[in-house]
Structures are given as structure tokens and as C-alpha cells.
Coordinates of C-alpha atoms (C1' of nucleotides) in Angstrom, one line a residue:
Chain A
M1 CA 23.4 13.8 0.0
S2 CA 21.8 10.3 -1.2
L3 CA 22.9 6.7 -0.8
T4 CA 22.8 4.2 -3.7
I5 CA 21.7 0.6 -2.4
G6 CA 25.2 -0.7 -2.0
E7 CA 26.1 2.0 0.3
L8 CA 23.2 1.7 2.6
S9 CA 24.3 -2.0 2.6
R10 CA 27.7 -1.3 3.6
Q11 CA 26.4 1.3 6.2
T12 CA 24.1 -1.0 7.6
Q13 CA 25.7 -4.2 6.9
V14 CA 22.4 -5.7 5.4
K15 CA 22.6 -7.5 2.3
I16 CA 21.4 -5.8 -0.8
P17 CA 18.7 -8.4 -1.4
T18 CA 17.5 -8.2 2.1
I19 CA 16.9 -4.7 1.7
R20 CA 15.1 -5.0 -1.8
Y21 CA 13.0 -7.7 0.4
Y22 CA 12.4 -5.3 3.2
E23 CA 11.1 -2.9 0.6
Q24 CA 8.9 -5.4 -1.0
I25 CA 7.1 -6.6 2.5
G26 CA 6.8 -2.9 3.3
L27 CA 9.1 -2.7 6.3
L28 CA 11.0 0.1 4.3
A29 CA 9.3 2.7 2.3
E30 CA 9.9 2.7 -1.4
P31 CA 12.8 5.2 -2.0
I32 CA 13.0 7.4 -4.8
R33 CA 14.6 6.6 -7.9
T34 CA 16.8 8.1 -10.5
E35 CA 15.9 8.3 -14.1
G36 CA 17.3 5.0 -14.8
Q37 CA 15.2 3.6 -11.9
Q38 CA 17.9 2.7 -9.4
R39 CA 17.2 3.4 -5.7
R40 CA 18.7 6.2 -3.8
Y41 CA 18.3 6.3 -0.2
R42 CA 18.4 9.3 2.5
P43 CA 20.1 9.0 6.1
E44 CA 16.6 8.5 7.8
D45 CA 16.5 5.2 5.8
V46 CA 19.9 4.4 7.3
R47 CA 18.4 4.8 10.9
R48 CA 15.3 2.8 10.1
L49 CA 17.3 0.0 8.6
N50 CA 19.6 -0.2 11.4
F51 CA 16.5 -0.3 13.8
I52 CA 15.3 -3.1 11.5
R53 CA 18.7 -4.9 11.6
H54 CA 19.0 -4.7 15.3
A55 CA 15.8 -6.2 16.1
R56 CA 16.2 -8.8 13.8
E57 CA 19.4 -9.7 15.6
L58 CA 17.2 -9.7 18.9
G59 CA 15.3 -12.4 17.2
F60 CA 12.0 -10.4 16.7
E61 CA 9.9 -11.5 13.8
V62 CA 9.1 -9.1 11.0
E63 CA 5.5 -8.6 12.3
A64 CA 6.8 -7.6 15.4
I65 CA 9.2 -5.4 13.9
R66 CA 6.5 -3.8 11.9
Q67 CA 4.7 -3.0 15.0
L68 CA 7.4 -1.7 17.0
L69 CA 8.6 0.7 14.0
G70 CA 4.7 2.1 13.8
L71 CA 5.0 2.5 17.9
A72 CA 8.5 4.2 17.5
G73 CA 7.6 6.8 15.4
D74 CA 4.8 8.2 17.9
P75 CA 7.2 9.9 20.7
D76 CA 4.3 10.9 23.0
R77 CA 2.8 7.6 23.4
S78 CA 3.1 5.0 26.3
C79 CA 5.7 2.2 25.6
G80 CA 3.3 -0.2 27.4
E81 CA 2.8 -1.9 24.0
V82 CA 6.4 -2.0 22.9
H83 CA 7.1 -3.6 26.7
D84 CA 4.3 -6.2 25.9
I85 CA 5.9 -7.2 22.3
T86 CA 9.2 -7.3 24.1
K87 CA 8.1 -9.2 27.0
A88 CA 6.1 -11.7 24.7
H89 CA 9.3 -12.4 22.6
L90 CA 11.3 -13.0 25.8
D91 CA 8.9 -15.7 26.8
E92 CA 9.1 -17.2 23.5
V93 CA 12.9 -17.0 23.9
K94 CA 13.1 -18.4 27.2
D95 CA 10.6 -21.3 26.0
K96 CA 12.9 -22.1 23.3
I97 CA 16.0 -22.3 25.7
A98 CA 13.9 -24.7 27.9
R99 CA 13.2 -27.0 25.0
L100 CA 16.6 -26.9 23.9
T101 CA 18.0 -27.7 27.3
A102 CA 15.9 -30.7 27.7
L103 CA 17.4 -31.9 24.2
R104 CA 20.8 -31.2 25.2
N105 CA 20.4 -33.2 28.1
E106 CA 18.9 -36.0 26.1
L107 CA 21.8 -36.0 23.4
E108 CA 24.5 -35.9 26.2
T109 CA 23.1 -39.2 27.7
M110 CA 23.1 -40.4 24.7
V111 CA 26.7 -39.6 23.1
T112 CA 28.1 -41.5 26.3
C113 CA 27.9 -44.3 23.9
D114 CA 31.3 -45.6 23.5
H115 CA 31.8 -47.1 20.1
R116 CA 30.4 -50.5 20.0
R117 CA 28.6 -52.4 17.4
I118 CA 25.5 -50.8 16.0
S119 CA 23.4 -53.6 17.1
E120 CA 24.4 -52.6 20.7
C121 CA 24.3 -48.9 20.3
R122 CA 22.7 -46.6 22.6
I123 CA 21.7 -44.1 20.2
I124 CA 20.2 -46.3 17.9
E125 CA 18.6 -47.8 20.6
V126 CA 16.9 -44.8 21.8
L127 CA 16.1 -43.8 18.5
A128 CA 14.4 -46.8 17.8
D129 CA 12.6 -47.6 21.0
H130 CA 11.6 -44.6 22.6
G131 CA 7.9 -44.7 23.7
Q132 CA 7.4 -48.1 22.0
C133 CA 9.5 -50.6 24.3
Q134 CA 9.6 -52.9 21.4
H135 CA 12.9 -54.9 21.9
L136 CA 16.5 -54.7 22.4
E137 CA 16.9 -55.5 26.1
H138 CA 20.1 -56.7 28.0
Chain B
M1 CA -2.5 -57.2 8.7
S2 CA -1.8 -54.1 6.4
L3 CA -2.0 -50.4 7.7
T4 CA -3.8 -47.7 6.0
I5 CA -1.9 -44.3 5.9
G6 CA -4.5 -43.1 8.3
E7 CA -3.7 -45.9 11.0
L8 CA 0.1 -45.6 10.3
S9 CA -0.7 -41.9 11.1
R10 CA -2.6 -42.7 14.4
Q11 CA 0.0 -45.0 15.5
T12 CA 3.2 -42.9 15.2
Q13 CA 1.6 -39.5 15.6
V14 CA 2.8 -38.2 12.4
K15 CA 0.4 -36.4 10.2
I16 CA -0.5 -38.1 6.9
P17 CA 0.8 -35.4 4.5
T18 CA 4.0 -35.7 6.6
I19 CA 4.1 -39.3 5.8
R20 CA 3.5 -38.8 2.1
Y21 CA 6.2 -36.1 2.1
Y22 CA 8.6 -38.4 3.7
E23 CA 7.9 -40.9 1.2
Q24 CA 8.6 -38.3 -1.6
I25 CA 12.0 -37.1 -0.4
G26 CA 13.0 -40.9 0.1
L27 CA 13.0 -41.3 3.9
L28 CA 10.2 -43.8 3.9
A29 CA 10.2 -46.5 1.0
E30 CA 7.2 -46.6 -1.5
P31 CA 4.7 -48.7 0.3
I32 CA 2.6 -51.0 -1.9
R33 CA -0.8 -50.0 -3.1
T34 CA -4.1 -51.5 -3.4
E35 CA -5.7 -51.6 -6.8
G36 CA -7.3 -48.1 -6.0
Q37 CA -4.0 -46.8 -5.5
Q38 CA -4.1 -46.4 -1.9
R39 CA -0.9 -47.0 0.3
R40 CA -0.6 -50.0 2.4
Y41 CA 1.7 -50.4 5.2
R42 CA 3.8 -53.2 7.0
P43 CA 4.5 -53.5 10.5
E44 CA 8.1 -52.6 9.9
D45 CA 7.2 -49.2 8.5
V46 CA 5.4 -48.4 11.8
R47 CA 9.1 -48.9 13.5
R48 CA 11.0 -46.9 10.8
L49 CA 8.7 -44.2 10.9
N50 CA 8.5 -44.2 14.8
F51 CA 12.6 -43.9 14.5
I52 CA 12.3 -41.1 12.3
R53 CA 9.7 -39.1 14.4
H54 CA 11.8 -39.5 17.5
A55 CA 15.1 -38.3 15.6
R56 CA 12.8 -35.1 14.3
E57 CA 11.8 -34.7 18.1
L58 CA 15.3 -34.5 19.0
G59 CA 15.8 -31.8 16.2
F60 CA 18.0 -34.2 13.9
E61 CA 17.8 -32.6 10.3
V62 CA 16.5 -34.9 7.6
E63 CA 19.6 -35.5 6.0
A64 CA 21.1 -36.6 9.4
I65 CA 18.2 -39.0 9.8
R66 CA 18.9 -40.6 6.2
Q67 CA 22.3 -41.2 7.5
L68 CA 21.3 -42.6 10.6
L69 CA 18.6 -44.7 9.2
G70 CA 21.4 -46.4 6.6
L71 CA 23.8 -47.0 9.8
A72 CA 21.1 -48.4 11.6
G73 CA 20.6 -51.0 9.1
D74 CA 24.0 -52.5 9.2
P75 CA 24.4 -54.1 12.9
D76 CA 27.9 -55.3 12.7
R77 CA 29.3 -52.0 11.6
S78 CA 30.7 -49.9 14.6
C79 CA 28.9 -46.9 15.6
G80 CA 31.4 -44.4 15.5
E81 CA 29.5 -42.4 12.7
V82 CA 26.2 -42.7 14.4
H83 CA 28.4 -41.1 17.6
D84 CA 29.9 -38.5 15.3
I85 CA 26.5 -37.4 13.8
T86 CA 25.0 -37.1 17.2
K87 CA 28.0 -35.3 18.9
A88 CA 27.6 -32.8 15.8
H89 CA 23.9 -32.2 16.4
L90 CA 24.7 -31.7 20.2
D91 CA 27.1 -29.2 19.5
E92 CA 24.8 -27.2 17.4
V93 CA 22.1 -27.5 20.1
K94 CA 24.6 -26.1 22.4
D95 CA 25.6 -23.5 20.2
K96 CA 21.8 -22.6 20.0
I97 CA 21.5 -22.4 23.5
A98 CA 24.2 -20.0 23.9
R99 CA 23.3 -17.6 21.5
L100 CA 19.6 -18.0 23.1
T101 CA 21.1 -17.3 26.3
A102 CA 22.9 -14.3 25.5
L103 CA 19.6 -12.9 23.5
R104 CA 17.7 -13.4 26.6
N105 CA 19.7 -11.6 28.9
E106 CA 19.6 -8.4 26.6
L107 CA 15.9 -8.8 26.3
E108 CA 15.7 -9.3 30.1
T109 CA 17.7 -5.9 30.6
M110 CA 15.2 -4.1 28.1
V111 CA 12.2 -5.1 29.6
T112 CA 12.9 -3.5 32.9
C113 CA 11.7 -0.4 31.1
D114 CA 8.7 1.2 33.2
H115 CA 6.1 2.0 30.8
R116 CA 7.2 5.7 29.9
R117 CA 6.5 7.5 26.7
I118 CA 8.1 6.3 23.7
S119 CA 10.7 9.1 23.4
E120 CA 12.3 7.8 26.5
C121 CA 11.7 4.2 26.3
R122 CA 14.8 2.2 27.0
I123 CA 13.6 -0.7 24.3
I124 CA 13.1 1.8 21.4
E125 CA 16.7 3.5 22.5
V126 CA 18.5 0.0 22.4
L127 CA 16.8 -1.0 19.0
A128 CA 17.6 2.7 17.5
D129 CA 20.8 2.7 18.7
H130 CA 23.5 2.6 16.1
G131 CA 26.2 0.7 18.2
Q132 CA 26.9 -2.6 16.3
C133 CA 26.1 -5.6 18.6
Q134 CA 28.3 -8.1 17.2
H135 CA 28.0 -10.8 20.2
L136 CA 24.5 -11.7 19.0
E137 CA 25.2 -12.9 15.6
H138 CA 23.6 -16.1 14.5
Chain C
dT1 C1' 32.7 12.1 -26.3
dC2 C1' 33.1 7.2 -25.7
dT3 C1' 34.2 3.4 -23.5
dT4 C1' 34.8 0.2 -19.6
dG5 C1' 33.0 -2.4 -15.9
dA6 C1' 31.4 -2.1 -11.4
dA7 C1' 27.1 -1.6 -9.7
dC8 C1' 22.4 -1.7 -10.3
dC9 C1' 17.7 -3.6 -12.2
dT10 C1' 13.6 -7.1 -12.2
dC11 C1' 12.1 -11.7 -12.3
dT12 C1' 11.8 -16.5 -10.9
dA13 C1' 13.1 -20.2 -8.2
dG14 C1' 15.3 -22.4 -4.2
dC15 C1' 16.1 -23.3 1.0
dC16 C1' 13.9 -26.1 5.4
dA17 C1' 10.4 -29.4 6.7
dC18 C1' 6.3 -29.3 6.7
dT19 C1' 0.9 -27.7 6.0
dA20 C1' -3.2 -26.7 3.8
dG21 C1' -6.9 -27.0 0.4
dA22 C1' -8.9 -28.0 -4.2
dG23 C1' -11.2 -31.6 -6.7
dG24 C1' -11.8 -35.9 -7.3
dA25 C1' -11.6 -41.3 -6.3
dT26 C1' -11.8 -45.3 -3.1
dG27 C1' -13.1 -48.5 0.5
dT28 C1' -16.4 -50.5 3.4
dA29 C1' -20.3 -50.7 6.8
dG30 C1' -25.1 -51.0 6.6
Chain D
dC1 C1' -26.6 -49.8 -3.6
dT2 C1' -25.8 -45.9 -1.0
dA3 C1' -23.6 -43.0 2.0
dC4 C1' -19.7 -41.1 3.8
dA5 C1' -15.1 -41.5 5.6
dT6 C1' -10.9 -41.7 4.1
dC7 C1' -8.0 -41.8 0.5
dC8 C1' -5.6 -39.7 -3.9
dT9 C1' -2.4 -36.0 -6.7
dC10 C1' -1.4 -31.4 -7.4
dT11 C1' -0.4 -27.2 -6.2
dA12 C1' 0.7 -23.4 -3.5
dG13 C1' 2.1 -21.1 1.0
dT14 C1' 4.7 -20.4 5.5
dG15 C1' 9.5 -17.2 7.2
dG16 C1' 13.2 -14.6 6.1
dC17 C1' 16.1 -14.5 3.0
dT18 C1' 19.6 -16.1 -0.8
dA19 C1' 21.1 -17.3 -5.7
dG20 C1' 21.2 -16.7 -10.5
dA21 C1' 20.1 -15.3 -15.1
dG22 C1' 20.0 -11.6 -18.2
dG23 C1' 19.5 -7.3 -19.1
dT24 C1' 20.7 -2.0 -17.9
dT25 C1' 23.1 2.4 -15.7
dC26 C1' 26.3 5.1 -13.9
dA27 C1' 30.7 7.4 -13.0
dA28 C1' 35.3 7.4 -14.0
dG29 C1' 39.2 7.4 -17.1
dA30 C1' 41.3 7.8 -22.2

DNA sequence: TCTTGAACCTCTAGCCACTAGAGGATGTAG
DNA sequence: CTACATCCTCTAGTGGCTAGAGGTTCAAGA
């Protein structure tokens, strides 16, 4: 029993153009086609696409997913490499959080500005002055 | 008295192609040119570009910066709109942090996997799992 | 069997905010 | 006057899709 691309899309919650895109970049194998060139998928493709979707939701890049898929197909191998890829990704996420938190703190200080005129606005001041210490003292 | 694009770049830490890009999208005004068509900048341009750079460092999008620059040039206006733009951006940053934190938690659980075979690897299991993971959408 | 129309096809271009490189012109110091 | 650092424009690429044009195929109903 084969699936059309629309059925695959519904079952995996992955949009049709995205499925075709994954095929194009080689994440999904080229499926068989009908005589009229329409794609027909097998149940395995649902599983593979769900794997991809879940990895994307976890923020893995396509290159990492390509590696994970390669490793996942090799049941007797140690999962050390899988661990390493995940750990590297986790470190990046932590790093992003740290940078965004610093950003949030700076922005939170800025928004305490209580609606004065532009010429005395703390936000504008910070943006104009940072690292330069030019003017606008009070 | 006037600066070449290279000098402007050095003073602001903004790369030359980026400066030309900002001109192209209208964030920076077109500067005067020498007879040989080379750009020459005034000290005001240093200030404006520093404003842009700092806003970018704080994660403001180009469209937001365009608005901020417009407002910044109007000293008698109330800074309510500036406040709103900043607040909206802050909310987005908070949102991103929340999503990344959920991601981090999930990844941290996953990396506790202690190097078994792929066939029993917790990470692969999680990724292959059909269960939808709605709390991790972005 | 024929017709309708939903779903499919390919191809190109667009999104954001740059970045890289080719290939050539300009500006300035010695 | 030469050398060469710096500048110029133009095109294309990045990641991970998304949108649209313009045409074709499939399956259900008449």
C-alpha cells in the first residue's frame, strides 16, 4: 500500500514542498513514481520522515540529521558518534541561550525608559552611545 | 576630513560589504563620491553606522532599525514608539529563550545515553519515536 | 466513457542578513 | 611613473524552507 505525497504530508505534518526539498538534498530517497510521474511512498518513508521532522524540531541541522540517519541504519555500531553529535548540538543550544539571556538583560534595562522625549530616551541613548561615549550626558 | 569605506569599516567594526549592503537597502544614505566613484563618508556616518551596528548586536531586525533611526531623528517626539519596538523585540527574545530552554532540557535527557549499541540508543529511540512533540515547536 | 476538479508535477524566485569572489578601476606613496 | 593597497560593480551562495506560475494526472461521479 503506497502513499501519495499528500498522504505522507498529512501523516508526518511535513509540508509537501518540504518533502520534495528533502528529496532534492538527499535526506529522503527518490520514491517510485506512477506512470504519470507522481511520487508514491512506502511506510518506511513515513518513519524516516518522522525521524527527520523530530530531529529538526530539536534544532538539529540538516547535515547532522544526514549523519544521524546514516548511523541509525547500523544497529550493531556503538552509539558514541550519535552521542557526540547530540552533545555538540546541546552545547550550541546552551551557547545560544547564554547569548540571548545577556541580550534579554540589556533589553530589560532599556525598556525601563518611561516615555519621555526622544532627546532624553534611554533606549536611543544606549543605541547611539554604546562603546563610543560621545555626548548626551546628564 | 572625509573617510574612505575602509576607514569607516575600521572605526565601526562593520565589514565593507556590509556597509555597501546597508546603503543598498537604504539604512545608510548614499555618500558622496570621488571622481573615480569611490565613496567618501562624513563623521555623522560613523555615528549612524554605530547605531545600526549596536542595534544589530542587540538582535533588532533591519526593519526595526529603520524605524528606530527614523524616530531617533525627531528629538521632540515622545519615545513611546521606541519603547514599543524594544518591548516587542524583548518579548521575542524571551520567547526564543523559552523555546531553547525546552530544547536544552530534552537534549540533556537524551545525552545521558551511555554509549550502547545503536539498536538500544536512547537518542535514536527518541528521534525515531512517532510520538508527536508539540511543546517543542518554533 | 467522459468530465470535473483536487491533487500532483517542474521550475523559478524569494526570504533574511549578509558573505565571497571575479575581474577590473582608482588613489597614493615612493 | 610605477607598484600595489584599496576601491568599484556584479553575480551568486548561505540555510531551510516557502510561494507562485503554468501545466499534468488521478479518481470519483454522471
